[in-house]
Amino acid sequence: MTGAPASAAGGPGAPGTRGAAGTSGTRGVAVTGAGAGARAGAEGGPVVAGASGAQGQKTPPGGKLGAAAVNQASLWNVANLLTMLRLVLVPGFVALMLADGGYDPVWRAWAWAAFAVAMITDIFDGHLARTYNLVTDFGKIADPIADKAIMGAALICLSYLGDLPWWVTGVILGRELGITCLRFLVIRYGVIPASRGGKVKTLTQGVAVGMYVLALVGPLATLRFWVMAAAVALTVATGADYVRQAIVLRRQGLAERRAATEEAEA
């Protein structure tokens, strides 16, 4: 779009000025099919018509390269940056947790701060990705890895220091890894949605582990035991529910495939 008057381009009937919707371009206004390029026209920039755009309009030089650059830049959105921050916090958390033998209250407080930041970013990155359409392939893979990495690091450090029994760490991490593998096994039949119980489980786990990371004594130390007990119970219960959903989903998928095969053979 050069901004030249319509008369210079041969008047309203000149080729290339009428879009697929049948409206003609005028000075300072870019017209494309299905409303594409409205923002670019308003800013005075080049406009490339979509599938229903103006006839005879050519892709400007470097258009494909520019589109590739935009797609590449989309990786660096705020949701992915929060996920990357969570991944970077994992080794930092471990270093703080084990500093000075792992029992210094000050270092444990700093470790709790790193853990808290990681859990908060876990809440916001997914919300931002869904709300502002920032979902990327990197985010789909890195987000669950970051979630399990920070939780796994905290549980292993606590068990290593003797603050948490190893069987608790084994139950929680075994459930998380098992459900992840289960999702991949049944993905050909459908997706197992995240349940409300799973979200409550994640919140309870985060609170319980955070309380264990802090060097608590007295009644708070007793309270954290019961919070962790609730987290373990929710972990087992929601894990069993996911297994049930996977079995139902597989049966439905197999039934639909048999019905489709019988219909095709009929």
CSV table of C-alpha atoms in Angstrom, one decimal:
chain,number,residue,atom,x,y,z
A,1,MET,CA,0.0,0.0,0.0
A,2,THR,CA,1.7,3.2,-1.1
A,3,GLY,CA,-1.0,5.7,-0.2
A,4,ALA,CA,-1.3,6.9,-3.9
A,5,PRO,CA,-4.7,8.4,-4.9
A,6,ALA,CA,-7.2,6.0,-6.6
A,7,SER,CA,-7.1,8.1,-9.7
A,8,ALA,CA,-3.4,7.4,-10.1
A,9,ALA,CA,-4.0,3.7,-10.1
A,10,GLY,CA,-6.6,3.9,-12.8
A,11,GLY,CA,-9.7,4.8,-10.8
A,12,PRO,CA,-12.0,2.7,-8.7
A,13,GLY,CA,-12.2,0.0,-11.4
A,14,ALA,CA,-8.5,-0.5,-11.8
A,15,PRO,CA,-7.2,-4.0,-11.3
A,16,GLY,CA,-5.9,-4.9,-7.9
A,17,THR,CA,-7.9,-2.3,-6.0
A,18,ARG,CA,-11.0,-4.3,-5.5
A,19,GLY,CA,-10.9,-7.1,-2.9
A,20,ALA,CA,-12.8,-10.4,-2.9
A,21,ALA,CA,-15.6,-8.8,-0.9
A,22,GLY,CA,-16.1,-6.3,-3.7
A,23,THR,CA,-15.0,-3.1,-2.0
A,24,SER,CA,-12.5,-0.8,-3.6
A,25,GLY,CA,-9.4,0.7,-2.0
A,26,THR,CA,-9.2,4.4,-1.3
A,27,ARG,CA,-6.4,6.8,-0.2
A,28,GLY,CA,-5.0,5.7,3.2
A,29,VAL,CA,-7.2,2.7,3.5
A,30,ALA,CA,-6.0,-0.9,2.9
A,31,VAL,CA,-8.7,-3.3,1.8
A,32,THR,CA,-8.2,-7.1,2.0
A,33,GLY,CA,-10.5,-10.1,2.1
A,34,ALA,CA,-12.1,-11.1,5.4
A,35,GLY,CA,-10.8,-8.0,7.1
A,36,ALA,CA,-7.2,-9.2,7.0
A,37,GLY,CA,-4.5,-6.5,7.4
A,38,ALA,CA,-6.8,-3.9,8.9
A,39,ARG,CA,-4.2,-3.0,11.6
A,40,ALA,CA,-1.4,-2.8,9.1
A,41,GLY,CA,-3.4,-0.5,6.9
A,42,ALA,CA,-4.2,1.7,9.8
A,43,GLU,CA,-0.5,2.0,10.7
A,44,GLY,CA,0.5,2.8,7.1
A,45,GLY,CA,2.5,-0.4,6.7
A,46,PRO,CA,2.5,-3.0,3.9
A,47,VAL,CA,-0.6,-5.2,3.7
A,48,VAL,CA,-0.6,-8.7,2.3
A,49,ALA,CA,-4.1,-10.0,1.4
A,50,GLY,CA,-5.2,-13.4,2.8
A,51,ALA,CA,-6.9,-16.2,0.9
A,52,SER,CA,-9.7,-13.9,-0.1
A,53,GLY,CA,-7.5,-10.8,-0.6
A,54,ALA,CA,-7.1,-8.6,-3.7
A,55,GLN,CA,-6.6,-10.3,-7.0
A,56,GLY,CA,-3.2,-9.8,-8.6
A,57,GLN,CA,-1.5,-8.7,-5.4
A,58,LYS,CA,2.0,-10.1,-5.0
A,59,THR,CA,3.8,-11.0,-1.8
A,60,PRO,CA,6.2,-8.2,-1.0
A,61,PRO,CA,9.9,-9.0,-1.2
A,62,GLY,CA,11.1,-10.7,2.0
A,63,GLY,CA,7.5,-11.5,3.0
A,64,LYS,CA,8.2,-15.1,3.8
A,65,LEU,CA,11.4,-14.3,5.6
A,66,GLY,CA,9.5,-11.7,7.7
A,67,ALA,CA,6.7,-14.2,8.6
A,68,ALA,CA,9.4,-16.7,9.6
A,69,ALA,CA,11.0,-14.1,11.9
A,70,VAL,CA,7.6,-13.4,13.5
A,71,ASN,CA,7.0,-17.1,14.1
A,72,GLN,CA,10.5,-17.5,15.6
A,73,ALA,CA,10.0,-14.4,17.8
A,74,SER,CA,6.8,-15.9,19.2
A,75,LEU,CA,8.9,-18.4,21.2
A,76,TRP,CA,10.0,-15.5,23.4
A,77,ASN,CA,6.6,-14.6,24.8
A,78,VAL,CA,6.0,-13.9,28.5
A,79,ALA,CA,4.5,-17.3,29.2
A,80,ASN,CA,7.5,-19.2,27.8
A,81,LEU,CA,9.9,-16.8,29.6
A,82,LEU,CA,8.2,-17.6,32.9
A,83,THR,CA,8.6,-21.3,32.1
A,84,MET,CA,12.3,-20.8,31.4
A,85,LEU,CA,12.7,-18.9,34.7
A,86,ARG,CA,11.2,-21.9,36.5
A,87,LEU,CA,13.7,-24.2,34.9
A,88,VAL,CA,16.6,-21.9,35.8
A,89,LEU,CA,15.3,-21.8,39.4
A,90,VAL,CA,15.7,-25.5,39.8
A,91,PRO,CA,19.5,-25.7,40.2
A,92,GLY,CA,19.4,-22.5,42.2
A,93,PHE,CA,16.9,-23.9,44.6
A,94,VAL,CA,19.0,-27.1,45.1
A,95,ALA,CA,22.1,-25.0,45.8
A,96,LEU,CA,20.2,-22.9,48.4
A,97,MET,CA,18.6,-26.0,49.9
A,98,LEU,CA,21.8,-27.8,50.5
A,99,ALA,CA,24.0,-24.8,51.4
A,100,ASP,CA,25.8,-25.1,54.7
A,101,GLY,CA,24.8,-28.7,55.2
A,102,GLY,CA,21.1,-28.0,54.4
A,103,TYR,CA,20.0,-27.1,58.0
A,104,ASP,CA,20.7,-23.4,58.1
A,105,PRO,CA,17.4,-21.5,58.6
A,106,VAL,CA,18.5,-18.5,56.5
A,107,TRP,CA,19.5,-20.6,53.5
A,108,ARG,CA,16.3,-22.6,53.9
A,109,ALA,CA,14.3,-19.4,53.8
A,110,TRP,CA,16.0,-18.4,50.6
A,111,ALA,CA,15.3,-21.8,49.2
A,112,TRP,CA,11.7,-21.4,50.1
A,113,ALA,CA,11.6,-18.0,48.3
A,114,ALA,CA,12.9,-19.7,45.1
A,115,PHE,CA,10.4,-22.5,45.5
A,116,ALA,CA,7.5,-20.0,46.0
A,117,VAL,CA,8.5,-18.0,42.9
A,118,ALA,CA,8.6,-21.2,40.9
A,119,MET,CA,5.1,-22.3,42.1
A,120,ILE,CA,3.7,-18.8,41.4
A,121,THR,CA,5.0,-18.7,37.9
A,122,ASP,CA,3.5,-22.1,37.3
A,123,ILE,CA,0.1,-20.6,38.0
A,124,PHE,CA,0.6,-17.5,35.8
A,125,ASP,CA,2.4,-18.9,32.7
A,126,GLY,CA,-0.4,-21.3,31.8
A,127,HIS,CA,-3.1,-18.7,32.4
A,128,LEU,CA,-1.3,-16.2,30.2
A,129,ALA,CA,-0.7,-18.7,27.4
A,130,ARG,CA,-4.4,-19.6,27.2
A,131,THR,CA,-5.7,-16.1,27.7
A,132,TYR,CA,-3.5,-14.3,25.2
A,133,ASN,CA,-3.1,-17.2,22.7
A,134,LEU,CA,0.6,-17.7,23.5
A,135,VAL,CA,0.6,-21.5,23.4
A,136,THR,CA,3.6,-22.9,21.6
A,137,ASP,CA,5.1,-26.3,21.1
A,138,PHE,CA,8.0,-25.4,23.4
A,139,GLY,CA,5.6,-24.4,26.1
A,140,LYS,CA,3.6,-27.6,25.8
A,141,ILE,CA,6.8,-29.6,26.4
A,142,ALA,CA,8.7,-27.4,28.8
A,143,ASP,CA,5.9,-26.4,31.1
A,144,PRO,CA,5.2,-29.9,32.6
A,145,ILE,CA,8.9,-30.6,32.7
A,146,ALA,CA,9.5,-27.5,34.7
A,147,ASP,CA,6.6,-28.3,37.1
A,148,LYS,CA,7.9,-31.8,37.8
A,149,ALA,CA,11.5,-30.6,38.0
A,150,ILE,CA,11.0,-28.1,40.8
A,151,MET,CA,8.7,-30.4,42.8
A,152,GLY,CA,11.0,-33.4,42.3
A,153,ALA,CA,14.0,-31.4,43.3
A,154,ALA,CA,12.3,-30.2,46.5
A,155,LEU,CA,11.1,-33.7,47.4
A,156,ILE,CA,14.5,-35.4,46.7
A,157,CYS,CA,16.4,-32.7,48.7
A,158,LEU,CA,14.0,-33.1,51.7
A,159,SER,CA,14.3,-36.9,51.7
A,160,TYR,CA,18.1,-36.6,51.3
A,161,LEU,CA,18.3,-34.3,54.3
A,162,GLY,CA,16.1,-36.7,56.3
A,163,ASP,CA,13.1,-34.3,56.7
A,164,LEU,CA,10.7,-36.3,54.6
A,165,PRO,CA,10.5,-40.1,54.3
A,166,TRP,CA,11.6,-41.5,51.0
A,167,TRP,CA,8.4,-43.4,50.5
A,168,VAL,CA,6.5,-40.1,50.4
A,169,THR,CA,8.8,-38.8,47.6
A,170,GLY,CA,8.4,-42.1,45.8
A,171,VAL,CA,4.6,-42.0,45.9
A,172,ILE,CA,4.4,-38.4,44.7
A,173,LEU,CA,7.0,-38.7,41.9
A,174,GLY,CA,5.8,-42.2,40.9
A,175,ARG,CA,2.3,-40.9,40.5
A,176,GLU,CA,3.4,-37.8,38.4
A,177,LEU,CA,5.6,-39.9,36.1
A,178,GLY,CA,3.0,-42.6,35.8
A,179,ILE,CA,0.1,-40.3,34.9
A,180,THR,CA,2.3,-38.5,32.3
A,181,CYS,CA,3.1,-41.9,30.6
A,182,LEU,CA,-0.5,-42.8,30.8
A,183,ARG,CA,-1.5,-39.7,29.0
A,184,PHE,CA,0.8,-40.5,26.1
A,185,LEU,CA,-0.5,-44.1,26.0
A,186,VAL,CA,-4.1,-43.1,25.5
A,187,ILE,CA,-3.6,-39.9,23.5
A,188,ARG,CA,-4.6,-41.7,20.3
A,189,TYR,CA,-8.1,-42.1,21.8
A,190,GLY,CA,-8.3,-38.6,23.3
A,191,VAL,CA,-7.0,-36.3,25.9
A,192,ILE,CA,-7.5,-36.8,29.7
A,193,PRO,CA,-8.5,-33.4,31.0
A,194,ALA,CA,-7.1,-31.9,34.1
A,195,SER,CA,-9.6,-32.4,36.9
A,196,ARG,CA,-10.5,-30.1,39.8
A,197,GLY,CA,-9.1,-32.7,42.2
A,198,GLY,CA,-5.8,-32.6,40.3
A,199,LYS,CA,-5.6,-28.8,40.7
A,200,VAL,CA,-6.4,-29.1,44.5
A,201,LYS,CA,-3.7,-31.8,44.7
A,202,THR,CA,-1.1,-29.6,43.1
A,203,LEU,CA,-1.9,-26.7,45.4
A,204,THR,CA,-1.8,-28.9,48.5
A,205,GLN,CA,1.5,-30.4,47.4
A,206,GLY,CA,3.0,-27.0,46.9
A,207,VAL,CA,1.9,-25.8,50.3
A,208,ALA,CA,3.1,-29.0,52.1
A,209,VAL,CA,6.5,-29.0,50.4
A,210,GLY,CA,6.9,-25.3,51.0
A,211,MET,CA,6.2,-25.8,54.7
A,212,TYR,CA,8.8,-28.6,54.8
A,213,VAL,CA,11.4,-26.4,53.0
A,214,LEU,CA,11.1,-23.9,55.8
A,215,ALA,CA,12.8,-24.8,59.1
A,216,LEU,CA,9.6,-24.9,61.1
A,217,VAL,CA,9.3,-26.0,64.7
A,218,GLY,CA,6.6,-26.5,67.3
A,219,PRO,CA,2.9,-26.5,66.2
A,220,LEU,CA,3.8,-25.5,62.6
A,221,ALA,CA,6.0,-28.6,62.3
A,222,THR,CA,3.0,-30.7,63.4
A,223,LEU,CA,0.7,-28.8,61.0
A,224,ARG,CA,2.9,-29.4,58.0
A,225,PHE,CA,2.8,-33.2,58.7
A,226,TRP,CA,-1.0,-33.2,58.3
A,227,VAL,CA,-0.8,-31.0,55.2
A,228,MET,CA,1.6,-33.4,53.6
A,229,ALA,CA,-0.6,-36.3,54.6
A,230,ALA,CA,-3.5,-34.6,52.8
A,231,ALA,CA,-1.3,-34.1,49.8
A,232,VAL,CA,-0.3,-37.8,49.7
A,233,ALA,CA,-3.9,-38.8,50.0
A,234,LEU,CA,-5.0,-36.5,47.2
A,235,THR,CA,-2.0,-37.7,45.1
A,236,VAL,CA,-3.2,-41.3,45.3
A,237,ALA,CA,-6.9,-40.6,44.9
A,238,THR,CA,-6.5,-38.4,41.8
A,239,GLY,CA,-4.0,-40.8,40.3
A,240,ALA,CA,-6.6,-43.6,40.6
A,241,ASP,CA,-9.2,-41.3,39.0
A,242,TYR,CA,-6.9,-40.6,36.1
A,243,VAL,CA,-6.4,-44.3,35.6
A,244,ARG,CA,-10.2,-44.8,35.5
A,245,GLN,CA,-10.6,-42.0,33.0
A,246,ALA,CA,-7.9,-43.5,30.8
A,247,ILE,CA,-9.6,-47.0,30.8
A,248,VAL,CA,-13.0,-45.4,29.9
A,249,LEU,CA,-11.4,-43.3,27.2
A,250,ARG,CA,-9.6,-46.3,25.7
A,251,ARG,CA,-12.8,-48.4,25.7
A,252,GLN,CA,-14.8,-45.5,24.0
A,253,GLY,CA,-12.0,-45.1,21.4
A,254,LEU,CA,-11.9,-48.8,20.6
A,255,ALA,CA,-15.8,-48.9,20.3
A,256,GLU,CA,-15.8,-46.0,17.9
A,257,ARG,CA,-13.1,-47.6,15.8
A,258,ARG,CA,-15.1,-50.9,15.6
A,259,ALA,CA,-18.2,-49.0,14.7
A,260,ALA,CA,-16.4,-47.1,12.0
A,261,THR,CA,-14.9,-50.3,10.6
A,262,GLU,CA,-18.3,-52.1,10.5
A,263,GLU,CA,-19.8,-49.1,8.8
A,264,ALA,CA,-17.1,-49.1,6.2
A,265,GLU,CA,-17.5,-52.8,5.5
A,266,ALA,CA,-21.3,-52.6,5.3
